[in-house]
Short mmCIF file of C-alpha atoms in Angstrom, two decimals:
data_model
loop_
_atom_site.label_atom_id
_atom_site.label_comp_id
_atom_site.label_asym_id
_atom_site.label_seq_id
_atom_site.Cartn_x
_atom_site.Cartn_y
_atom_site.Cartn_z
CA UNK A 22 -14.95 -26.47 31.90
CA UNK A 23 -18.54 -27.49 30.47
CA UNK A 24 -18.66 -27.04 26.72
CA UNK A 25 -18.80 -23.46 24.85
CA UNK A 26 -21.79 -22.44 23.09
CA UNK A 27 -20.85 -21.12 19.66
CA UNK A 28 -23.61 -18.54 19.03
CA UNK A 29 -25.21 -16.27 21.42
CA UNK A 30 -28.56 -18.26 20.51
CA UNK A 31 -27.33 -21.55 22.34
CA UNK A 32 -27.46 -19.08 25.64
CA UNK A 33 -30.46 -18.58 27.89
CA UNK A 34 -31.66 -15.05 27.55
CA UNK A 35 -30.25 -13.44 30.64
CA UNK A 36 -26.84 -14.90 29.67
CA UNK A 37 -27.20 -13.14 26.42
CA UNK A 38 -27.60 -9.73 27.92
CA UNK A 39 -24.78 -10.69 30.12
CA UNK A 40 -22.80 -11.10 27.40
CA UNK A 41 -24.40 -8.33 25.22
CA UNK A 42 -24.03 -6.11 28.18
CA UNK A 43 -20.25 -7.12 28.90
CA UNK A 44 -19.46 -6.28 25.27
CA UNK A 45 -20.53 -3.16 25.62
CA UNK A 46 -19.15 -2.12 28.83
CA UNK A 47 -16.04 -3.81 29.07
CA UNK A 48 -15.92 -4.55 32.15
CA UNK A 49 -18.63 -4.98 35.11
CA UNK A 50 -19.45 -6.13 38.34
CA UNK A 51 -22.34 -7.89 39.89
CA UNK A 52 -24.40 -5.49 40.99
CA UNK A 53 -23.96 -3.07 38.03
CA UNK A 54 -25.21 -6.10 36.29
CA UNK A 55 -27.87 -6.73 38.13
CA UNK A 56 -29.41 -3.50 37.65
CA UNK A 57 -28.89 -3.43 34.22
CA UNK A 58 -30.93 -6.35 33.28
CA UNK A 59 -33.39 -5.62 36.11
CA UNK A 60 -32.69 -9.22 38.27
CA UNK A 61 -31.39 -9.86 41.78
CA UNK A 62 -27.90 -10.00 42.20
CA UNK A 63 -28.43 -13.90 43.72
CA UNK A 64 -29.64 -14.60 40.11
CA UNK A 65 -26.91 -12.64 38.37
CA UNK A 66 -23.71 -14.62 40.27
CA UNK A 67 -25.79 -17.69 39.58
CA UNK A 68 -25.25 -16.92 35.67
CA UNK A 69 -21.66 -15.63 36.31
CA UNK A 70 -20.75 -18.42 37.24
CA UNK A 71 -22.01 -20.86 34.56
CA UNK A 72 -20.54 -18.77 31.93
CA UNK A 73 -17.12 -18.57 33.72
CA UNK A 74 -17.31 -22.71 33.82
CA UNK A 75 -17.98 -22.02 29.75
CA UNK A 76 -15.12 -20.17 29.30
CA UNK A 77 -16.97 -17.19 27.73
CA UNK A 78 -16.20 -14.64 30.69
CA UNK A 79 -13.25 -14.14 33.51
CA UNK A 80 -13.04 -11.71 36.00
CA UNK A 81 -10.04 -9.55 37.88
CA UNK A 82 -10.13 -8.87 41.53
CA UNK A 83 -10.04 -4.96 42.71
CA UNK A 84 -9.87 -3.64 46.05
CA UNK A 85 -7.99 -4.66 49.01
CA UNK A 86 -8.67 -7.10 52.14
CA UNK A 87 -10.95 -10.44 51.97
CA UNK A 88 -14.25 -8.06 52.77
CA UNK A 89 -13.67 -5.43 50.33
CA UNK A 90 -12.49 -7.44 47.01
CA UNK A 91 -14.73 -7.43 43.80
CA UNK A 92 -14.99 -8.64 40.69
CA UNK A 93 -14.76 -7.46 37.79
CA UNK A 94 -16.13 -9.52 34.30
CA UNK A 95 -14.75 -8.98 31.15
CA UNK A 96 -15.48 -11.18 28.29
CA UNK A 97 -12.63 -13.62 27.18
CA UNK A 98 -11.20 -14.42 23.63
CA UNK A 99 -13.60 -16.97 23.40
CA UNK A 100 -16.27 -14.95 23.21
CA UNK A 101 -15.62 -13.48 20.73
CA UNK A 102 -16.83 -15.96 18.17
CA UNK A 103 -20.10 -15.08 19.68
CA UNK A 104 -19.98 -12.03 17.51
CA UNK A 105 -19.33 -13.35 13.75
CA UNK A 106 -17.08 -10.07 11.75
CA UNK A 107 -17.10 -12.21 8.48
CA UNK A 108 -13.32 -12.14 8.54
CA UNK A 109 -12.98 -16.04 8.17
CA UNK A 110 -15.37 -15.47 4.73
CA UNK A 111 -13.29 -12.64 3.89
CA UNK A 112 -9.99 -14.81 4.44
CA UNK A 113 -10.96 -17.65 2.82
CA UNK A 114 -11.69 -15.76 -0.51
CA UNK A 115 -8.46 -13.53 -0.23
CA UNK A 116 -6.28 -17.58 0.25
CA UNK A 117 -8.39 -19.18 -2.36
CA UNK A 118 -7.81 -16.57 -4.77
CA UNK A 119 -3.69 -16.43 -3.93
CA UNK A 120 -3.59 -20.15 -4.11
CA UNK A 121 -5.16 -20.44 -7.47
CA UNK A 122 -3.27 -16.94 -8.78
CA UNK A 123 0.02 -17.63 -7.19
CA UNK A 124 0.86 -20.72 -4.92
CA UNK A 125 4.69 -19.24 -4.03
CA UNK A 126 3.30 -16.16 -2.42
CA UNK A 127 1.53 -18.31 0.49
CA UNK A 128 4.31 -20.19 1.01
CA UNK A 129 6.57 -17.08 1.31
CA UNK A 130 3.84 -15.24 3.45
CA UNK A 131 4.14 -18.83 5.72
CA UNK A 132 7.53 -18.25 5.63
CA UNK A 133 7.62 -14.89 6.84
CA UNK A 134 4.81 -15.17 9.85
CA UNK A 135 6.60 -17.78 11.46
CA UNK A 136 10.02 -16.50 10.72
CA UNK A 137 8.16 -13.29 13.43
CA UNK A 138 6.36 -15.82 15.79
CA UNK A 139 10.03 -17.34 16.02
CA UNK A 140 11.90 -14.26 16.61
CA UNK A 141 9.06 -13.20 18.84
CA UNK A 142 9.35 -16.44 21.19
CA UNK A 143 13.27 -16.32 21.07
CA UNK A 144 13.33 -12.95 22.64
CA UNK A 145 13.97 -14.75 26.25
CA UNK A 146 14.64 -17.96 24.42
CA UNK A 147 13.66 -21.01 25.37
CA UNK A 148 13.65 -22.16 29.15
CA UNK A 149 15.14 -24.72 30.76
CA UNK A 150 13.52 -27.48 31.71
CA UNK A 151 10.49 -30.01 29.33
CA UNK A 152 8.62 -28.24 31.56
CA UNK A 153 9.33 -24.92 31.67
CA UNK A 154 9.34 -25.30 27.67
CA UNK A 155 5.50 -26.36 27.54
CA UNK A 156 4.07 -24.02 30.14
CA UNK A 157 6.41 -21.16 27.76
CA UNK A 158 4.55 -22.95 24.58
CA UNK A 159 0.78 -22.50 26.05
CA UNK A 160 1.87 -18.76 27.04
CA UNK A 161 2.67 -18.12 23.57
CA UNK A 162 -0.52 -19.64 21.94
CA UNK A 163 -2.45 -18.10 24.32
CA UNK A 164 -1.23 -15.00 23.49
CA UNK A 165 -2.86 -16.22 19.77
CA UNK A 166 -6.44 -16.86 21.33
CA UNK A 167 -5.64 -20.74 20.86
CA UNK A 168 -7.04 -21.67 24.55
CA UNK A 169 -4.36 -24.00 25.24
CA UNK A 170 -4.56 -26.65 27.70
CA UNK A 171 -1.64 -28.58 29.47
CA UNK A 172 -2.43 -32.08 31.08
CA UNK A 173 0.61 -33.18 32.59
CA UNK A 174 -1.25 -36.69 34.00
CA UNK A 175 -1.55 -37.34 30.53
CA UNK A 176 2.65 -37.30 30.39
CA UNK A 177 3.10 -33.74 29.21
CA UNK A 178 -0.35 -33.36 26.40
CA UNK A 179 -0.53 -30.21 24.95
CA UNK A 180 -4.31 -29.16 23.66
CA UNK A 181 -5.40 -26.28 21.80
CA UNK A 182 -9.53 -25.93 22.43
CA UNK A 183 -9.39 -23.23 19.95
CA UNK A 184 -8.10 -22.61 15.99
CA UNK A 185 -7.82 -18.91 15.01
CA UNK A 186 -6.40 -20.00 12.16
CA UNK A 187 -8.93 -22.62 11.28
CA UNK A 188 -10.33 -21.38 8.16
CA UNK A 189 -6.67 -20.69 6.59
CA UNK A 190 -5.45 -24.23 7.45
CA UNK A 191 -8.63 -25.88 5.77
CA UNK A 192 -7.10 -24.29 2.21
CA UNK A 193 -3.34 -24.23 3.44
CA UNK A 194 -2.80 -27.21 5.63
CA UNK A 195 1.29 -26.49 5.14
CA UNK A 196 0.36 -23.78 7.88
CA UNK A 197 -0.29 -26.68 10.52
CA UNK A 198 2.97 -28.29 9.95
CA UNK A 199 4.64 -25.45 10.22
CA UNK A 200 3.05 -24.66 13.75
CA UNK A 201 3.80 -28.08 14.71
CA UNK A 202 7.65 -27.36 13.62
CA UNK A 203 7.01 -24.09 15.70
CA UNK A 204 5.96 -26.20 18.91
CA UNK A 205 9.20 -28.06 18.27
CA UNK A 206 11.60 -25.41 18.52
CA UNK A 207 10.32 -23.94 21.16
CA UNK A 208 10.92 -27.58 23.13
CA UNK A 209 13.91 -28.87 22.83
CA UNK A 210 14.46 -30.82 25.05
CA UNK A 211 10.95 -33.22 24.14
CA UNK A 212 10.38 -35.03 21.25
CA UNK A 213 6.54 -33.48 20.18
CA UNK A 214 4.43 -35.43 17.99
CA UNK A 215 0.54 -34.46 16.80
CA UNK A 216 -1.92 -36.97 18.37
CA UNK A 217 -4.52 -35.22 17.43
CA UNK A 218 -5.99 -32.70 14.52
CA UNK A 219 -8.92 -30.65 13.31
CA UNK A 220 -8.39 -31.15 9.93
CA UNK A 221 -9.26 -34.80 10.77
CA UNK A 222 -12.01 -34.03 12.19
CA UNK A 223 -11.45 -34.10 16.05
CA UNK A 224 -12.41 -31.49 18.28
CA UNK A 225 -9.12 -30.14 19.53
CA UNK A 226 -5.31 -30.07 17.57
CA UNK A 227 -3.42 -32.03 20.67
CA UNK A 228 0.29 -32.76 20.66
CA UNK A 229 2.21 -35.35 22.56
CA UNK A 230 5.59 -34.39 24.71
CA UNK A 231 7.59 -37.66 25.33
CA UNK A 232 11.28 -37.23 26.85
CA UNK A 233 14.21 -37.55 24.02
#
């Protein structure tokens, strides 16, 4: 995967109607693309397909039999940051102001939200198998919009190429050991250590799965 623009003005200007148009729609193929921005399908696929290797868009395959399948392109989570809601601004003000007016209430609200991502994940409970347990680990912070990544040449590296929670952690950095004591549960039979973290300035939060 090539790396993924943060603003819609780091895109060429067909990919930004692609994207514009994709928000709007939903969902599209390549032909109702095509005639929507007024270029030849050829061109259109040719776009497609970058922004798929970017991560911004995926697609779902309708229809039956090898001659008669299409696509379908939504936008993924991903995207999303390509259309700023000023939630992180809003967030950061609301924790700022809690931490200075009353520090217990964060850590019982920290408390509480992964007291429910715990009894969330527990529902089929942990798998069997160090394997098993990390593949069940990147399903759950997927779920989150985290875009995790497992390497397993790397001996079982677990990489997150996105923070939701990024602007929270910055103020409340408890909140990243307590998703690291999260990852932990959840794999019990590996001993998971942080190897890497945003808050030190690396690109990615990446955690190490050794054998106990």
């Amino acid at each position: 995967m090539t790396n993924t623009p943060t603003t819609r003005e780091q895109l060429t200007n067909t990919r930004r109607k692609i994207v514009l148009t994709l928000k709007q729609r939903g969902e599209a193929n390549a032909v109702e693309l095509a005639e929507a921005l007024y270029v030849t399908v050829s061109a259109i696929r040719q776009h497609l397909g970058r922004l798929t290797g970017e991560g911004l868009i995926a697609y779902r395959e309708i229809g039956q039999g090898p001659g008669r399948r299409r696509r379908l392109y939504h936008l993924t989570p991903a995207a999303e940051s390509l259309f700023p809601n000023g939630y992180e601004e809003l967030l950061t003000r609301l924790m700022t102001f809690v931490q200075r007016e009353n520090p217990a209430m964060l850590d019982r609200f920290l408390e509480d939200e992964w007291r429910w991502r715990s009894e969330r994940a527990r529902r089929g409970g942990p798998p069997a198998g160090i394997d098993a347990q990390i593949e069940g680990v990147a399903q759950l912070f997927a779920r989150d919009s985290y875009l995790p990544e497992v390497d397993g040449a790397a001996g079982h590296e677990i990489q997150f190429q996105h923070c939701p929670i990024f602007a929270a952690a910055r103020i409340y950095p408890r909140m990243c050991a307590a998703e690291l004591e999260f990852i932990r549960e959840q794999i019990p039979d590996g001993q998971v250590d942080r190897t890497a973290w945003r808050l030190d300035g690396a690109s990615v939060c990446q955690y190490q799965v050794g054998t106990r």
